[in-house]
Amino acid sequence: MRVLGVDPGLRNMGWGVIDADGSRISHVANGICHSTTGPLAGRLLALHAQLTEIFARYLPDTAAVEHTFVNKDGAGTLKLGQARAIALLVPAQAGLEVGEYAPNAVKKTVVGVGHADKAQIDHMVRLQLPGVQIEGPDAADALAIALCHAHHARASGRMAAALERAGR
């Protein structure tokens, strides 16, 4: 299963792609989409074009996006929500369901605690993906989101198999 993780942001949208085969997970690619300066519509279009190109290049089987919480001001929260919509739209256009995870759930899955800082996330991503060259904190977060989604997909697959065995 190829997983695309996206850390939404209007200026910097982190992305990471991993392959998960059972308990084996490997890094494929990661990076950051940057929006242009200027009107909001143009910035969103730039993010959409970049993420669409990444999607076409790596052809993920599934995707995951981090939930957005309220920022210090309402206008910033709204803009972040619009960038998040781009992160949800691109995989949806390809017919994929998109997993959505709260930041604390991602941190708890990858680090083991729900209030981990960026350095702890980066460290644990590097431990789980040996040799990875991470393009920046937003890309590290995106890889953590992908790892979280792979973990939850694997766990739900085990649960479905157990339920199927119990129903026989």
mmCIF file of C-alpha atoms in Angstrom:
data_model
loop_
_atom_site.group_PDB
_atom_site.id
_atom_site.type_symbol
_atom_site.label_atom_id
_atom_site.label_comp_id
_atom_site.label_asym_id
_atom_site.label_seq_id
_atom_site.Cartn_x
_atom_site.Cartn_y
_atom_site.Cartn_z
ATOM 1 C CA MET A 1 0.000 0.000 0.000
ATOM 2 C CA ARG A 2 1.402 3.379 -0.995
ATOM 3 C CA VAL A 3 0.407 6.181 1.393
ATOM 4 C CA LEU A 4 0.501 9.930 0.765
ATOM 5 C CA GLY A 5 0.562 12.008 3.954
ATOM 6 C CA VAL A 6 -0.149 15.736 3.775
ATOM 7 C CA ASP A 7 0.509 18.422 6.384
ATOM 8 C CA PRO A 8 -1.687 21.291 5.159
ATOM 9 C CA GLY A 9 -0.388 24.830 5.100
ATOM 10 C CA LEU A 10 -0.988 27.850 2.909
ATOM 11 C CA ARG A 11 2.670 28.869 2.608
ATOM 12 C CA ASN A 12 4.226 25.426 3.022
ATOM 13 C CA MET A 13 2.285 22.216 2.482
ATOM 14 C CA GLY A 14 4.367 19.233 3.558
ATOM 15 C CA TRP A 15 3.959 15.900 1.813
ATOM 16 C CA GLY A 16 5.425 12.451 2.289
ATOM 17 C CA VAL A 17 4.996 9.136 0.498
ATOM 18 C CA ILE A 18 5.697 5.747 2.071
ATOM 19 C CA ASP A 19 5.145 2.144 1.072
ATOM 20 C CA ALA A 20 3.661 -0.180 3.683
ATOM 21 C CA ASP A 21 3.704 -3.943 3.228
ATOM 22 C CA GLY A 22 2.474 -5.527 6.435
ATOM 23 C CA SER A 23 4.834 -4.335 9.144
ATOM 24 C CA ARG A 24 7.515 -3.297 6.625
ATOM 25 C CA ILE A 25 7.476 0.411 5.874
ATOM 26 C CA SER A 26 9.791 2.215 3.472
ATOM 27 C CA HIS A 27 10.283 5.813 2.436
ATOM 28 C CA VAL A 28 9.458 6.761 -1.155
ATOM 29 C CA ALA A 29 9.669 10.569 -1.259
ATOM 30 C CA ASN A 30 8.927 13.756 0.666
ATOM 31 C CA GLY A 31 8.932 17.481 0.127
ATOM 32 C CA ILE A 32 7.145 20.765 0.526
ATOM 33 C CA CYS A 33 4.739 22.509 -1.832
ATOM 34 C CA HIS A 34 5.165 26.285 -1.694
ATOM 35 C CA SER A 35 2.446 28.755 -2.584
ATOM 36 C CA THR A 36 3.092 31.909 -4.519
ATOM 37 C CA THR A 37 2.584 35.345 -3.047
ATOM 38 C CA GLY A 38 -0.437 37.339 -4.066
ATOM 39 C CA PRO A 39 -4.166 36.712 -4.087
ATOM 40 C CA LEU A 40 -5.479 33.720 -2.162
ATOM 41 C CA ALA A 41 -7.029 32.085 -5.234
ATOM 42 C CA GLY A 42 -3.661 32.023 -7.010
ATOM 43 C CA ARG A 43 -1.930 30.590 -3.961
ATOM 44 C CA LEU A 44 -4.516 27.801 -3.665
ATOM 45 C CA LEU A 45 -4.204 27.080 -7.389
ATOM 46 C CA ALA A 46 -0.411 26.775 -7.032
ATOM 47 C CA LEU A 47 -0.794 24.297 -4.153
ATOM 48 C CA HIS A 48 -3.380 22.307 -6.124
ATOM 49 C CA ALA A 49 -1.124 22.102 -9.187
ATOM 50 C CA GLN A 50 1.911 20.997 -7.160
ATOM 51 C CA LEU A 51 0.039 18.398 -5.129
ATOM 52 C CA THR A 52 -1.660 17.071 -8.277
ATOM 53 C CA GLU A 53 1.763 16.616 -9.893
ATOM 54 C CA ILE A 54 3.066 14.776 -6.810
ATOM 55 C CA PHE A 55 -0.020 12.581 -6.818
ATOM 56 C CA ALA A 56 0.455 11.750 -10.514
ATOM 57 C CA ARG A 57 4.162 10.994 -10.014
ATOM 58 C CA TYR A 58 3.814 8.656 -7.006
ATOM 59 C CA LEU A 59 0.298 7.194 -7.538
ATOM 60 C CA PRO A 60 -0.654 6.560 -3.892
ATOM 61 C CA ASP A 61 -3.273 3.962 -2.986
ATOM 62 C CA THR A 62 -4.495 5.980 -0.026
ATOM 63 C CA ALA A 63 -3.979 9.389 1.545
ATOM 64 C CA ALA A 64 -4.128 11.042 4.946
ATOM 65 C CA VAL A 65 -4.396 14.666 6.011
ATOM 66 C CA GLU A 66 -3.983 16.286 9.396
ATOM 67 C CA HIS A 67 -7.014 17.985 10.972
ATOM 68 C CA THR A 68 -6.877 21.732 11.402
ATOM 69 C CA PHE A 69 -7.500 23.362 14.742
ATOM 70 C CA VAL A 70 -8.218 26.989 15.523
ATOM 71 C CA ASN A 71 -5.220 29.283 15.252
ATOM 72 C CA LYS A 72 -4.700 32.548 17.101
ATOM 73 C CA ASP A 73 -6.992 34.420 14.725
ATOM 74 C CA GLY A 74 -10.052 33.475 12.735
ATOM 75 C CA ALA A 75 -8.692 34.694 9.399
ATOM 76 C CA GLY A 76 -5.606 32.479 9.729
ATOM 77 C CA THR A 77 -7.745 29.490 10.620
ATOM 78 C CA LEU A 78 -9.958 30.065 7.587
ATOM 79 C CA LYS A 79 -6.975 30.325 5.223
ATOM 80 C CA LEU A 80 -5.454 27.155 6.667
ATOM 81 C CA GLY A 81 -8.803 25.434 6.213
ATOM 82 C CA GLN A 82 -8.804 26.418 2.551
ATOM 83 C CA ALA A 83 -5.315 24.964 2.095
ATOM 84 C CA ARG A 84 -6.529 21.825 3.864
ATOM 85 C CA ALA A 85 -9.377 21.623 1.341
ATOM 86 C CA ILE A 86 -6.773 21.378 -1.440
ATOM 87 C CA ALA A 87 -5.081 18.521 0.451
ATOM 88 C CA LEU A 88 -8.429 16.697 0.629
ATOM 89 C CA LEU A 89 -9.512 17.542 -2.912
ATOM 90 C CA VAL A 90 -6.553 16.163 -4.859
ATOM 91 C CA PRO A 91 -6.846 12.549 -3.577
ATOM 92 C CA ALA A 92 -10.657 12.756 -3.745
ATOM 93 C CA GLN A 93 -10.407 13.697 -7.430
ATOM 94 C CA ALA A 94 -8.556 10.393 -7.953
ATOM 95 C CA GLY A 95 -11.335 8.489 -6.188
ATOM 96 C CA LEU A 96 -9.454 7.824 -2.948
ATOM 97 C CA GLU A 97 -10.901 7.985 0.524
ATOM 98 C CA VAL A 98 -8.806 10.241 2.724
ATOM 99 C CA GLY A 99 -7.950 9.490 6.334
ATOM 100 C CA GLU A 100 -8.038 12.456 8.675
ATOM 101 C CA TYR A 101 -6.108 12.557 11.949
ATOM 102 C CA ALA A 102 -5.866 15.012 14.811
ATOM 103 C CA PRO A 103 -2.321 16.252 15.461
ATOM 104 C CA ASN A 104 -2.283 14.596 18.898
ATOM 105 C CA ALA A 105 -3.312 11.241 17.362
ATOM 106 C CA VAL A 106 -0.432 11.450 14.860
ATOM 107 C CA LYS A 107 2.040 12.319 17.624
ATOM 108 C CA LYS A 108 0.767 9.546 19.892
ATOM 109 C CA THR A 109 1.011 6.971 17.082
ATOM 110 C CA VAL A 110 4.487 7.977 15.883
ATOM 111 C CA VAL A 111 6.173 9.241 19.064
ATOM 112 C CA GLY A 112 4.115 7.617 21.811
ATOM 113 C CA VAL A 113 2.925 10.843 23.420
ATOM 114 C CA GLY A 114 0.243 13.232 22.191
ATOM 115 C CA HIS A 115 2.128 16.443 22.919
ATOM 116 C CA ALA A 116 5.450 15.726 21.226
ATOM 117 C CA ASP A 117 7.409 18.603 19.727
ATOM 118 C CA LYS A 118 8.702 18.914 16.166
ATOM 119 C CA ALA A 119 12.167 17.600 17.094
ATOM 120 C CA GLN A 120 10.679 14.437 18.623
ATOM 121 C CA ILE A 121 8.520 13.846 15.535
ATOM 122 C CA ASP A 122 11.519 14.309 13.228
ATOM 123 C CA HIS A 123 13.595 11.911 15.343
ATOM 124 C CA MET A 124 10.952 9.162 15.376
ATOM 125 C CA VAL A 125 10.271 9.499 11.648
ATOM 126 C CA ARG A 126 14.020 9.047 11.021
ATOM 127 C CA LEU A 127 14.052 5.960 13.276
ATOM 128 C CA GLN A 128 11.115 4.390 11.427
ATOM 129 C CA LEU A 129 12.457 5.315 7.980
ATOM 130 C CA PRO A 130 16.225 4.720 8.217
ATOM 131 C CA GLY A 131 18.325 6.809 5.842
ATOM 132 C CA VAL A 132 15.521 9.219 4.981
ATOM 133 C CA GLN A 133 16.514 12.733 3.939
ATOM 134 C CA ILE A 134 13.707 14.972 5.220
ATOM 135 C CA GLU A 135 13.110 18.201 3.306
ATOM 136 C CA GLY A 136 11.987 20.149 6.376
ATOM 137 C CA PRO A 137 9.681 20.137 9.411
ATOM 138 C CA ASP A 138 6.516 20.219 7.270
ATOM 139 C CA ALA A 139 7.717 17.180 5.313
ATOM 140 C CA ALA A 140 8.570 15.375 8.577
ATOM 141 C CA ASP A 141 5.035 16.050 9.807
ATOM 142 C CA ALA A 142 3.606 14.746 6.524
ATOM 143 C CA LEU A 143 5.656 11.540 6.810
ATOM 144 C CA ALA A 144 4.380 11.166 10.388
ATOM 145 C CA ILE A 145 0.807 11.495 9.088
ATOM 146 C CA ALA A 146 1.506 8.811 6.468
ATOM 147 C CA LEU A 147 3.025 6.536 9.147
ATOM 148 C CA CYS A 148 -0.017 7.088 11.369
ATOM 149 C CA HIS A 149 -2.365 6.190 8.514
ATOM 150 C CA ALA A 150 -0.381 3.056 7.649
ATOM 151 C CA HIS A 151 -0.469 1.981 11.297
ATOM 152 C CA HIS A 152 -4.224 2.523 11.572
ATOM 153 C CA ALA A 153 -4.867 0.758 8.240
ATOM 154 C CA ARG A 154 -2.792 -2.219 9.390
ATOM 155 C CA ALA A 155 -4.626 -2.308 12.735
ATOM 156 C CA SER A 156 -8.055 -2.088 11.092
ATOM 157 C CA GLY A 157 -7.019 -4.841 8.667
ATOM 158 C CA ARG A 158 -6.125 -7.087 11.589
ATOM 159 C CA MET A 159 -9.443 -6.245 13.242
ATOM 160 C CA ALA A 160 -11.385 -7.045 10.056
ATOM 161 C CA ALA A 161 -9.530 -10.366 9.710
ATOM 162 C CA ALA A 162 -10.274 -11.260 13.338
ATOM 163 C CA LEU A 163 -13.952 -10.405 12.893
ATOM 164 C CA GLU A 164 -14.092 -12.509 9.736
ATOM 165 C CA ARG A 165 -12.514 -15.471 11.522
ATOM 166 C CA ALA A 166 -14.937 -15.073 14.435
ATOM 167 C CA GLY A 167 -17.908 -15.050 12.040
ATOM 168 C CA ARG A 168 -17.007 -18.400 10.445
#
